[in-house]
Short mmCIF file of C-alpha atoms in Angstrom, two decimals:
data_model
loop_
_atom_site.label_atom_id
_atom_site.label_comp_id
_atom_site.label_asym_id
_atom_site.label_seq_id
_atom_site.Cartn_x
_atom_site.Cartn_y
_atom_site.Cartn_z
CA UNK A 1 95.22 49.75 67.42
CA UNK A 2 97.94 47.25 66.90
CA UNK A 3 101.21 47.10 68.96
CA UNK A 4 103.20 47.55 65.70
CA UNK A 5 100.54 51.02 65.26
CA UNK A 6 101.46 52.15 68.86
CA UNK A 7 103.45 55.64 68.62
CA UNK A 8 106.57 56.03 70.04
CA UNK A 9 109.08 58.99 70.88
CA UNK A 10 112.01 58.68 68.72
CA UNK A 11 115.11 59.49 70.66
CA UNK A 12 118.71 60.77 70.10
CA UNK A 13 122.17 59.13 71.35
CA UNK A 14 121.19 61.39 74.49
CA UNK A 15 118.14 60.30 75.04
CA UNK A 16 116.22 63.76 73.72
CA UNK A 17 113.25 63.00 71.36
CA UNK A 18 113.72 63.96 67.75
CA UNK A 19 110.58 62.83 66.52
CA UNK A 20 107.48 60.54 66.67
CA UNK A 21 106.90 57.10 64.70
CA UNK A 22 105.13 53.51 65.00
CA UNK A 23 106.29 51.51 67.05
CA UNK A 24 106.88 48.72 64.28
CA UNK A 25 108.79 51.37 61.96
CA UNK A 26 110.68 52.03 65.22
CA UNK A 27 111.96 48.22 64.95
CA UNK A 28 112.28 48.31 61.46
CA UNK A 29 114.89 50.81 61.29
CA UNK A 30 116.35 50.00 64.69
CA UNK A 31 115.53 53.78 66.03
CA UNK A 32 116.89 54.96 69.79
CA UNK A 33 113.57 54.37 71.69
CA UNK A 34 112.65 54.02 75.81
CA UNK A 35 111.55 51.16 77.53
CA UNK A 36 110.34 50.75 81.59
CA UNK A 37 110.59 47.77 83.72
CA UNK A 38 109.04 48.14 86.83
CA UNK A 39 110.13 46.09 89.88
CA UNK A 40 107.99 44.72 92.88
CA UNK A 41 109.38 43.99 96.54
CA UNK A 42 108.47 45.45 100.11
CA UNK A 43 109.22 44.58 103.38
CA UNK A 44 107.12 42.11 105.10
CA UNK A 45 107.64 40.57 107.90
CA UNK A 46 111.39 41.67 108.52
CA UNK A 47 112.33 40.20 105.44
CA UNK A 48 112.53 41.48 101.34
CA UNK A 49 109.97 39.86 99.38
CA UNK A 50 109.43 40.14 95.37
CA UNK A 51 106.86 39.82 93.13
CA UNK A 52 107.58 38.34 89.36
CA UNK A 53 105.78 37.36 86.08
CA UNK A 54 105.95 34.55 84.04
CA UNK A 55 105.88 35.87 80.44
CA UNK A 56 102.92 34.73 78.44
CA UNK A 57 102.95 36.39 74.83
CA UNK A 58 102.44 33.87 72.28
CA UNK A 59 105.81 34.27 69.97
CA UNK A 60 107.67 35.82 72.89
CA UNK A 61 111.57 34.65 72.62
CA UNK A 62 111.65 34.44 75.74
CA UNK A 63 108.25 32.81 77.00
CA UNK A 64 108.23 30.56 80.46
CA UNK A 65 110.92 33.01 81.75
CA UNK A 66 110.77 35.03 84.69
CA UNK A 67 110.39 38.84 84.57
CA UNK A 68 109.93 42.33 86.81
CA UNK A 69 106.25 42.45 87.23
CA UNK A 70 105.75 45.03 84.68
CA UNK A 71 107.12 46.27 81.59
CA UNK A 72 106.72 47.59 78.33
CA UNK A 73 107.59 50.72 75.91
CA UNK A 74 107.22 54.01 76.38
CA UNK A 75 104.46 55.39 74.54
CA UNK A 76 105.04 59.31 72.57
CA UNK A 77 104.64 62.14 75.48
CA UNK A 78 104.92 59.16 78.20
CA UNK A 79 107.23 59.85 81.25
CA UNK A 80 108.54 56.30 82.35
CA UNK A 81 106.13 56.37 85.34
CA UNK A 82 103.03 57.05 83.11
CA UNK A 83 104.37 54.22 81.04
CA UNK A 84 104.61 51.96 84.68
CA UNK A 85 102.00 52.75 85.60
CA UNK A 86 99.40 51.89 81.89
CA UNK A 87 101.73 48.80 82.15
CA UNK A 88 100.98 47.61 85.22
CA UNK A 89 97.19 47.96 84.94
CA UNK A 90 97.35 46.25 81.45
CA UNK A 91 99.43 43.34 82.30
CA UNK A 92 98.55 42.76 85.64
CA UNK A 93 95.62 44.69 86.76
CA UNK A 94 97.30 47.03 89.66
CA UNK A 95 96.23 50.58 89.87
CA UNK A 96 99.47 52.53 91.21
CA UNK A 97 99.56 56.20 91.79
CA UNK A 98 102.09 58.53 90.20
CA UNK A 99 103.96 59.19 93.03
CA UNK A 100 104.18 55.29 93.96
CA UNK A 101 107.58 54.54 92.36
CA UNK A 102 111.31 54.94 93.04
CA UNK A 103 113.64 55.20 89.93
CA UNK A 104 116.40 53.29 90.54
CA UNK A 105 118.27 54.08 87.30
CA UNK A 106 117.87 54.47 83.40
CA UNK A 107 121.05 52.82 81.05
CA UNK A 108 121.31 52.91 77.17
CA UNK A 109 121.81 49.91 75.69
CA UNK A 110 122.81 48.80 72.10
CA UNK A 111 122.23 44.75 71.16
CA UNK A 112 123.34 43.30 67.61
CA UNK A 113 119.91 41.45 67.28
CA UNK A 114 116.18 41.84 68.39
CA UNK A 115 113.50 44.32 67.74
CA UNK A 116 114.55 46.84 70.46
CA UNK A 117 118.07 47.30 69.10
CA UNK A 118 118.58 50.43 70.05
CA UNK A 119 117.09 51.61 73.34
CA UNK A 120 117.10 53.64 76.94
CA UNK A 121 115.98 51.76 79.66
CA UNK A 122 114.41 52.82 83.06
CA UNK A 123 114.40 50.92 85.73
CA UNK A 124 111.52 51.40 88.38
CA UNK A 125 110.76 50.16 91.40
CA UNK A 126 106.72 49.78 92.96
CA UNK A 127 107.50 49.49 96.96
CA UNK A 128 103.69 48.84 97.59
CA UNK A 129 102.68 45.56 98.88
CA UNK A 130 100.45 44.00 96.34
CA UNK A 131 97.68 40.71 97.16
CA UNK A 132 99.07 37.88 94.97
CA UNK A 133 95.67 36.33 94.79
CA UNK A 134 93.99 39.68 93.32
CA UNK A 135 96.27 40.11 90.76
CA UNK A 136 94.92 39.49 87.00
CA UNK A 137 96.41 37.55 84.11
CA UNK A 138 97.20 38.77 80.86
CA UNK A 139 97.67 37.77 77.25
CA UNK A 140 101.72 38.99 78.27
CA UNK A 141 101.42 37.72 81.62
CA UNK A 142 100.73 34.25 82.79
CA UNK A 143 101.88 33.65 85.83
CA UNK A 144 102.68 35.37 89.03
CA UNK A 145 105.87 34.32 91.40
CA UNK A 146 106.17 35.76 94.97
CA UNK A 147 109.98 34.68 96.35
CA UNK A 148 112.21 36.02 98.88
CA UNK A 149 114.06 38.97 97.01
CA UNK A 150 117.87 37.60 98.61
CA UNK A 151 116.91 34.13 97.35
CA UNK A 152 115.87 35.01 93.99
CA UNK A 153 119.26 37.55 93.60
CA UNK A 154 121.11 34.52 94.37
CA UNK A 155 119.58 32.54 91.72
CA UNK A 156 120.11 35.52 89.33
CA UNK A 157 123.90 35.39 90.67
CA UNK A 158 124.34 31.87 90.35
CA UNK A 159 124.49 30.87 93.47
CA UNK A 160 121.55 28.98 93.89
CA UNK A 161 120.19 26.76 91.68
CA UNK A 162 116.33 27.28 92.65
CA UNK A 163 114.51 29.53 94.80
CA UNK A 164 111.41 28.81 97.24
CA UNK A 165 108.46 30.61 95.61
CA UNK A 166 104.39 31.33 96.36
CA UNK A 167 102.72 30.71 92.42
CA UNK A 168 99.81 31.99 90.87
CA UNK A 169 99.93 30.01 87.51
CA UNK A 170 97.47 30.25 84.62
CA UNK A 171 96.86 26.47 84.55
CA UNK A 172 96.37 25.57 88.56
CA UNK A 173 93.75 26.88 90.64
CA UNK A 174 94.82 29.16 93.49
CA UNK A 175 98.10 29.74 94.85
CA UNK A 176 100.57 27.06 95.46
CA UNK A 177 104.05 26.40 96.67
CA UNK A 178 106.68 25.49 94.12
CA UNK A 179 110.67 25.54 93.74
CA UNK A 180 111.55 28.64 90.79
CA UNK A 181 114.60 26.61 88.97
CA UNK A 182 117.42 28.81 87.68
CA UNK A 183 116.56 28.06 84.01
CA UNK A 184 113.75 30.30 84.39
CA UNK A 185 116.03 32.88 84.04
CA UNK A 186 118.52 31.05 81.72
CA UNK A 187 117.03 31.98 78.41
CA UNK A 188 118.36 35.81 78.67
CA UNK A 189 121.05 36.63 76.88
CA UNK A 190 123.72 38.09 79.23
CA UNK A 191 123.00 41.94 78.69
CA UNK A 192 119.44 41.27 79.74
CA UNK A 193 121.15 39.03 83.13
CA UNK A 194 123.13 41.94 83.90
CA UNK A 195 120.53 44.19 83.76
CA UNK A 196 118.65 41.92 86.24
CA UNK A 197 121.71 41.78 88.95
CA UNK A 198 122.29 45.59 88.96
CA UNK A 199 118.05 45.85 89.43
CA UNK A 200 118.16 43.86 92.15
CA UNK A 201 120.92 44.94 94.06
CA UNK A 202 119.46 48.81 93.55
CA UNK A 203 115.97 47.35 94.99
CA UNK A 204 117.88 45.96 98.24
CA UNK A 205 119.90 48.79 98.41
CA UNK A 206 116.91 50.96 98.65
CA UNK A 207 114.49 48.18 100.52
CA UNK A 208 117.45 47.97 102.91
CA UNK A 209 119.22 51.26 103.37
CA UNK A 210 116.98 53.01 105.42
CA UNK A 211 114.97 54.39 102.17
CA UNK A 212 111.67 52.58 102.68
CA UNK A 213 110.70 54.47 105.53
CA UNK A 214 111.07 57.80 103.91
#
């Protein structure tokens, strides 16, 4: 089955599903539909540390950017953790349980252009430390970034203009040590930007807050 095949709940201005179509007549008539990003970082070592992806789809618009480690639409009769949890096995090849993630908040959002036009986002995080090295590849994923989650909010912020980062990239062998420049981010339009500041501050908030340990 195609992506453009895939079904998808149809949902109302509430987020309630009215209905069931493909996902590429979904796009085509710019239909209310849910998507999941699901976030990486855990504690290690007295410090916040995140995991990223380096989107990899050939005709992605936004290709070579930076990205939650996980993400995707939700599929018809999907809650958003089902959907986290398909997503991260397809595009990175982690096996989380269902009771592995924190949701950290779901917005509607409305943009002039795209395919997803019309959509309800969730925002999840996956507080489980994860192996950088055992990690798979993908045809939507490839590469892997592990940074320190305060220095990569900066970047986001604008406040620093690169961020110290562990890589697992498609073309090098093994991990290496590189510098994650601000313009890997600086494709996004600003709705998409936004979206990434208030994720990140909800991650520390909960990293940080006395949650993890619950």
């Amino acid at each position: 089955m195609s992506d453009l095949d895939e079904i998808l709940d149809v949902l109302d201005d509430d987020g309630e599903v009215t209905g069931q179509k493909p996902r590429g007549l979904v796009h085509r008539d710019h239909d209310r539909h849910g998507l999941v990003f699901v976030w990486s970082a855990w504690k290690m070592d007295g410090r916040s540390v995140m995991l990223l992806q380096r989107r990899g789809r050939r005709g992605d618009p936004f290709a070579a950017q930076v990205d939650a480690l996980a993400g995707g639409h939700i599929g018809a009769g999907e809650t958003p953790v089902d959907a986290a949890r398909r997503e991260l096995m397809e595009e990175v090849g982690a096996t989380a349980g269902p009771d592995d993630f924190v949701h950290l908040g779901s917005n509607h959002m409305d943009r002039p252009t795209g395919q997803c036009r019309r959509i309800v986002q969730h925002q999840l995080l996956y507080p489980v430390p994860l192996d950088l090295e055992r990690l798979a590849f993908s045809p939507e994923v490839d590469g892997l970034y592990q940074v320190d989650l305060h220095e990569f909010s900066a970047v986001v912020l604008g406040e620093r203009v690169s961020v110290s980062a562990r890589a697992r990239l498609a073309e090098d062998d093994g991990v290496v040590d590189v510098q994650l420049p601000h313009s890997a981010i600086a494709d996004y339009p600003d709705a998409i930007l936004d979206t990434f500041r208030r994720s990140l501050a909800a991650v520390i908030e909960w990293l940080e807050g006395g949650n993890a340990g619950q």
